[in-house]
PDB file of C-alpha atoms and ligand atoms in Angstrom:
ATOM      1  CA  MET A  25      33.593 -99.459 -88.222  1.00 59.00           C
ATOM      2  CA  ARG A  26      35.217-102.747 -87.275  1.00 80.00           C
ATOM      3  CA  ARG A  27      33.310-105.852 -88.299  1.00 87.00           C
ATOM      4  CA  VAL A  28      33.160-109.211 -86.605  1.00 92.00           C
ATOM      5  CA  LEU A  29      32.782-112.483 -88.469  1.00 92.00           C
ATOM      6  CA  LEU A  30      29.772-114.421 -87.206  1.00 92.00           C
ATOM      7  CA  LEU A  31      29.869-118.212 -87.537  1.00 93.00           C
ATOM      8  CA  ASN A  32      27.096-120.705 -87.080  1.00 92.00           C
ATOM      9  CA  ILE A  33      27.665-123.383 -84.443  1.00 94.00           C
ATOM     10  CA  THR A  34      28.774-125.530 -87.398  1.00 90.00           C
ATOM     11  CA  TYR A  35      31.547-122.994 -88.101  1.00 91.00           C
ATOM     12  CA  GLU A  36      29.835-121.991 -91.296  1.00 86.00           C
ATOM     13  CA  PRO A  37      30.315-118.278 -91.857  1.00 85.00           C
ATOM     14  CA  LEU A  38      26.974-116.477 -91.720  1.00 85.00           C
ATOM     15  CA  THR A  39      27.727-112.813 -92.090  1.00 83.00           C
ATOM     16  CA  THR A  40      29.696-110.000 -90.562  1.00 85.00           C
ATOM     17  CA  VAL A  41      28.193-107.928 -87.776  1.00 89.00           C
ATOM     18  CA  GLY A  42      29.105-104.636 -86.194  1.00 90.00           C
ATOM     19  CA  MET A  43      31.088-104.555 -82.973  1.00 91.00           C
ATOM     20  CA  HIS A  44      28.118-103.523 -80.871  1.00 91.00           C
ATOM     21  CA  ARG A  45      25.998-106.429 -82.052  1.00 93.00           C
ATOM     22  CA  ALA A  46      28.904-108.847 -81.631  1.00 95.00           C
ATOM     23  CA  VAL A  47      29.489-107.752 -78.051  1.00 93.00           C
ATOM     24  CA  CYS A  48      25.770-108.043 -77.287  1.00 93.00           C
ATOM     25  CA  LEU A  49      25.749-111.609 -78.622  1.00 95.00           C
ATOM     26  CA  VAL A  50      28.750-112.532 -76.493  1.00 95.00           C
ATOM     27  CA  LEU A  51      27.590-110.828 -73.301  1.00 93.00           C
ATOM     28  CA  GLY A  52      24.097-112.239 -73.864  1.00 94.00           C
ATOM     29  CA  GLU A  53      25.705-115.692 -73.990  1.00 95.00           C
ATOM     30  CA  LYS A  54      24.377-116.288 -77.462  1.00 96.00           C
ATOM     31  CA  ALA A  55      27.849-116.566 -78.956  1.00 97.00           C
ATOM     32  CA  ASP A  56      31.398-117.305 -77.909  1.00 97.00           C
ATOM     33  CA  VAL A  57      34.553-115.548 -78.974  1.00 95.00           C
ATOM     34  CA  LEU A  58      36.730-117.802 -81.126  1.00 95.00           C
ATOM     35  CA  HIS A  59      39.356-115.215 -81.910  1.00 94.00           C
ATOM     36  CA  SER A  60      40.030-111.877 -80.362  1.00 93.00           C
ATOM     37  CA  ASP A  61      41.334-108.985 -82.324  1.00 88.00           C
ATOM     38  CA  VAL A  62      45.093-109.159 -82.722  1.00 85.00           C
ATOM     39  CA  SER A  63      45.393-105.612 -81.396  1.00 84.00           C
ATOM     40  CA  GLY A  64      44.657-106.947 -77.920  1.00 83.00           C
ATOM     41  CA  ILE A  65      42.439-103.959 -77.188  1.00 85.00           C
ATOM     42  CA  GLU A  66      39.876-104.560 -74.487  1.00 88.00           C
ATOM     43  CA  LEU A  67      36.413-103.205 -74.027  1.00 86.00           C
ATOM     44  CA  ARG A  68      35.815-102.285 -70.423  1.00 88.00           C
ATOM     45  CA  SER A  69      32.814-101.410 -68.366  1.00 84.00           C
ATOM     46  CA  GLU A  70      32.409-101.431 -64.625  1.00 87.00           C
ATOM     47  CA  THR A  71      31.560-105.084 -64.607  1.00 86.00           C
ATOM     48  CA  VAL A  72      32.974-106.509 -67.809  1.00 85.00           C
ATOM     49  CA  ARG A  73      36.276-106.726 -69.576  1.00 88.00           C
ATOM     50  CA  LEU A  74      36.222-108.217 -73.015  1.00 88.00           C
ATOM     51  CA  ALA A  75      38.919-108.402 -75.648  1.00 88.00           C
ATOM     52  CA  ILE A  76      37.621-107.000 -78.924  1.00 91.00           C
ATOM     53  CA  PRO A  77      36.277-110.003 -80.813  1.00 94.00           C
ATOM     54  CA  SER A  78      37.229-110.803 -84.405  1.00 94.00           C
ATOM     55  CA  VAL A  79      35.430-114.115 -84.904  1.00 95.00           C
ATOM     56  CA  ILE A  80      32.458-115.262 -82.857  1.00 96.00           C
ATOM     57  CA  ARG A  81      30.483-118.490 -83.006  1.00 96.00           C
ATOM     58  CA  LEU A  82      26.817-118.897 -82.161  1.00 96.00           C
ATOM     59  CA  ARG A  83      25.895-121.326 -79.416  1.00 97.00           C
ATOM     60  CA  ARG A  84      22.781-122.473 -81.207  1.00 95.00           C
ATOM     61  CA  TYR A  85      22.257-123.561 -84.756  1.00 92.00           C
ATOM     62  CA  ILE A  86      20.688-120.957 -86.958  1.00 86.00           C
ATOM     63  CA  ARG A  87      18.904-122.221 -89.998  1.00 81.00           C
ATOM     64  CA  VAL A  88      19.653-119.842 -92.813  1.00 71.00           C
ATOM     65  CA  PRO A  89      16.653-119.342 -95.035  1.00 66.00           C
ATOM     66  CA  HIS A  90      17.470-119.840 -98.655  1.00 62.00           C
ATOM     67  CA  ARG A  91      17.960-116.284 -99.627  1.00 62.00           C
ATOM     68  CA  SER A  92      17.638-114.821-103.041  1.00 60.00           C
ATOM     69  CA  ARG A  93      20.394-115.045-105.583  1.00 70.00           C
ATOM     70  CA  VAL A  94      23.936-114.132-104.741  1.00 78.00           C
ATOM     71  CA  PRO A  95      24.339-110.541-105.900  1.00 78.00           C
ATOM     72  CA  LEU A  96      26.343-110.156-109.080  1.00 86.00           C
ATOM     73  CA  THR A  97      29.418-108.088-108.345  1.00 85.00           C
ATOM     74  CA  ARG A  98      32.633-107.710-110.242  1.00 89.00           C
ATOM     75  CA  ALA A  99      34.657-109.262-107.395  1.00 85.00           C
ATOM     76  CA  ALA A 100      32.380-112.274-107.130  1.00 86.00           C
ATOM     77  CA  LEU A 101      32.279-112.813-110.888  1.00 91.00           C
ATOM     78  CA  MET A 102      36.057-112.678-111.151  1.00 91.00           C
ATOM     79  CA  ARG A 103      36.289-115.206-108.374  1.00 88.00           C
ATOM     80  CA  ARG A 104      33.753-117.534-110.006  1.00 91.00           C
ATOM     81  CA  ASP A 105      35.754-117.467-113.242  1.00 94.00           C
ATOM     82  CA  ASN A 106      39.132-117.687-111.483  1.00 92.00           C
ATOM     83  CA  TYR A 107      40.144-114.301-112.936  1.00 94.00           C
ATOM     84  CA  LEU A 108      40.525-115.945-116.341  1.00 95.00           C
ATOM     85  CA  CYS A 109      39.037-114.883-119.654  1.00 96.00           C
ATOM     86  CA  ALA A 110      36.173-117.203-120.569  1.00 96.00           C
ATOM     87  CA  TYR A 111      37.147-117.023-124.238  1.00 95.00           C
ATOM     88  CA  CYS A 112      40.926-117.338-124.360  1.00 95.00           C
ATOM     89  CA  GLY A 113      41.962-118.297-120.835  1.00 95.00           C
ATOM     90  CA  THR A 114      44.362-115.415-120.231  1.00 96.00           C
ATOM     91  CA  LYS A 115      44.092-113.084-117.268  1.00 96.00           C
ATOM     92  CA  ALA A 116      40.707-111.368-117.217  1.00 96.00           C
ATOM     93  CA  ASP A 117      40.340-107.681-116.536  1.00 94.00           C
ATOM     94  CA  THR A 118      36.781-106.914-117.481  1.00 95.00           C
ATOM     95  CA  ILE A 119      33.281-108.348-117.595  1.00 95.00           C
ATOM     96  CA  ASP A 120      31.679-109.417-120.845  1.00 96.00           C
ATOM     97  CA  HIS A 121      28.010-109.992-121.544  1.00 96.00           C
ATOM     98  CA  VAL A 122      27.841-113.220-123.566  1.00 96.00           C
ATOM     99  CA  ILE A 123      24.699-112.008-125.303  1.00 95.00           C
ATOM    100  CA  PRO A 124      25.518-108.303-125.655  1.00 96.00           C
ATOM    101  CA  ARG A 125      23.311-105.911-123.755  1.00 93.00           C
ATOM    102  CA  SER A 126      22.643-104.114-127.020  1.00 94.00           C
ATOM    103  CA  ARG A 127      21.003-107.337-128.201  1.00 92.00           C
ATOM    104  CA  GLY A 128      18.907-107.860-125.121  1.00 93.00           C
ATOM    105  CA  GLY A 129      21.339-109.850-123.010  1.00 93.00           C
ATOM    106  CA  PRO A 130      20.617-109.435-119.289  1.00 93.00           C
ATOM    107  CA  HIS A 131      23.133-108.312-116.687  1.00 92.00           C
ATOM    108  CA  ALA A 132      22.899-111.615-114.844  1.00 92.00           C
ATOM    109  CA  TRP A 133      25.208-114.371-113.684  1.00 93.00           C
ATOM    110  CA  GLU A 134      24.098-116.604-116.558  1.00 94.00           C
ATOM    111  CA  ASN A 135      25.047-114.011-119.142  1.00 96.00           C
ATOM    112  CA  CYS A 136      28.242-112.581-117.666  1.00 96.00           C
ATOM    113  CA  VAL A 137      31.769-113.912-117.871  1.00 97.00           C
ATOM    114  CA  ALA A 138      35.209-112.662-116.965  1.00 96.00           C
ATOM    115  CA  SER A 139      37.019-111.520-120.097  1.00 96.00           C
ATOM    116  CA  CYS A 140      40.298-110.016-121.168  1.00 97.00           C
ATOM    117  CA  THR A 141      40.109-106.581-122.769  1.00 97.00           C
ATOM    118  CA  ARG A 142      41.266-107.958-126.101  1.00 97.00           C
ATOM    119  CA  CYS A 143      38.464-110.535-126.392  1.00 96.00           C
ATOM    120  CA  ASN A 144      35.984-107.997-125.075  1.00 96.00           C
ATOM    121  CA  HIS A 145      36.928-105.576-127.877  1.00 96.00           C
ATOM    122  CA  ARG A 146      37.057-108.230-130.565  1.00 96.00           C
ATOM    123  CA  LYS A 147      33.680-109.582-129.592  1.00 95.00           C
ATOM    124  CA  ALA A 148      32.020-106.180-129.387  1.00 93.00           C
ATOM    125  CA  ASP A 149      28.306-106.487-130.165  1.00 94.00           C
ATOM    126  CA  ARG A 150      28.439-109.920-131.683  1.00 95.00           C
ATOM    127  CA  LEU A 151      27.264-113.287-130.445  1.00 95.00           C
ATOM    128  CA  ILE A 152      29.827-116.013-129.850  1.00 95.00           C
ATOM    129  CA  GLU A 153      28.102-118.129-132.509  1.00 93.00           C
ATOM    130  CA  GLU A 154      28.797-115.393-135.057  1.00 95.00           C
ATOM    131  CA  LEU A 155      32.476-115.479-134.165  1.00 95.00           C
ATOM    132  CA  GLY A 156      32.768-119.230-133.953  1.00 95.00           C
ATOM    133  CA  TRP A 157      33.802-118.914-130.313  1.00 94.00           C
ATOM    134  CA  THR A 158      32.728-121.311-127.595  1.00 90.00           C
ATOM    135  CA  LEU A 159      32.531-121.150-123.838  1.00 91.00           C
ATOM    136  CA  ALA A 160      34.337-123.788-121.818  1.00 80.00           C
ATOM    137  CA  ARG A 161      31.342-123.930-119.506  1.00 82.00           C
ATOM    138  CA  ASP A 162      27.999-122.259-119.232  1.00 90.00           C
ATOM    139  CA  PRO A 163      28.061-119.327-116.833  1.00 95.00           C
ATOM    140  CA  ALA A 164      25.994-120.120-113.755  1.00 92.00           C
ATOM    141  CA  VAL A 165      24.868-118.556-110.495  1.00 89.00           C
ATOM    142  CA  PRO A 166      27.221-119.516-107.663  1.00 85.00           C
ATOM    143  CA  HIS A 167      25.673-121.023-104.553  1.00 76.00           C
ATOM    144  CA  GLY A 168      26.726-121.138-100.944  1.00 69.00           C
ATOM    145  CA  PRO A 169      27.184-118.754 -98.051  1.00 64.00           C
ATOM    146  CA  HIS A 170      30.780-118.014 -98.906  1.00 69.00           C
ATOM    147  CA  TRP A 171      29.743-116.147-102.000  1.00 71.00           C
ATOM    148  CA  ARG A 172      27.908-113.627 -99.864  1.00 68.00           C
ATOM    149  CA  LEU A 173      31.084-112.872 -97.996  1.00 73.00           C
ATOM    150  CA  ILE A 174      33.254-112.150-101.002  1.00 67.00           C
ATOM    151  CA  GLY A 175      35.214-109.089-100.097  1.00 62.00           C
ATOM    152  CA  ALA A 176      35.128-109.908 -96.407  1.00 65.00           C
ATOM    153  CA  ILE A 177      38.273-111.935 -96.895  1.00 61.00           C
ATOM    154  CA  ASN A 178      40.099-108.844 -98.040  1.00 61.00           C
ATOM    155  CA  ASP A 179      38.459-106.345 -95.743  1.00 65.00           C
ATOM    156  CA  GLY A 180      38.562-108.368 -92.587  1.00 70.00           C
ATOM    157  CA  ASP A 181      41.000-109.794 -90.145  1.00 78.00           C
ATOM    158  CA  PRO A 182      43.483-112.391 -91.487  1.00 79.00           C
ATOM    159  CA  GLN A 183      42.067-114.689 -88.802  1.00 82.00           C
ATOM    160  CA  TRP A 184      38.910-114.952 -90.915  1.00 82.00           C
ATOM    161  CA  VAL A 185      40.612-116.647 -93.820  1.00 76.00           C
ATOM    162  CA  ALA A 186      40.363-120.162 -92.411  1.00 79.00           C
ATOM    163  CA  TYR A 187      36.592-119.831 -92.087  1.00 80.00           C
ATOM    164  CA  LEU A 188      36.049-118.330 -95.487  1.00 75.00           C
ATOM    165  CA  ALA A 189      38.088-120.930 -97.350  1.00 66.00           C
ATOM    166  CA  GLU A 190      36.561-122.082-100.582  1.00 53.00           C
ATOM    167  CA  SER A 191      36.509-125.756 -99.598  1.00 43.00           C
ATOM    168  CA  SER A 192      32.853-125.665 -98.672  1.00 43.00           C
ATOM    169  CA  ALA A 193      31.774-123.234-101.371  1.00 41.00           C
ATOM    170  CA  ALA A 194      29.355-124.835-103.759  1.00 39.00           C
TER     171      ALA A 194
HETATM  172 ZN1   ZN B 202      40.443-113.286-123.814  1.00 53.49          ZN
END
């Protein structure tokens, strides 16, 4: 069940891989171990001893094809909006569709914002123009590999944090 963070040779996080695949990459000399698991547990075979990897880095550059849109998830949306309500700026605890779904608004990055429950209830099925509300900024699709790894930072090893920092997120 343990996952290993896979970095490009540039240290850009690419994805997480299962332990078996990670070990194959390392033993196949396609990747090097940057950090071993803090548990210190070793994998042993007759010929090999290898500390369980936590972060591995590819030896060759992998060009990442521009994949489709970053999937819209609650965690990623909250992160994009800094956990703040798009309407009043207080702590957000729900997702609001700017154009309500009942009025044809899509469930898409461009139509979703983090919202507090109060604003969400007050807004109900109305448009912001009808309420005289404004948005500080237009909701947009986030870009960058880090957005695909949202959640990994919480699920993974603390050693991953440095590589998943937001500094290079678009
Ligand atoms: Zn609010």
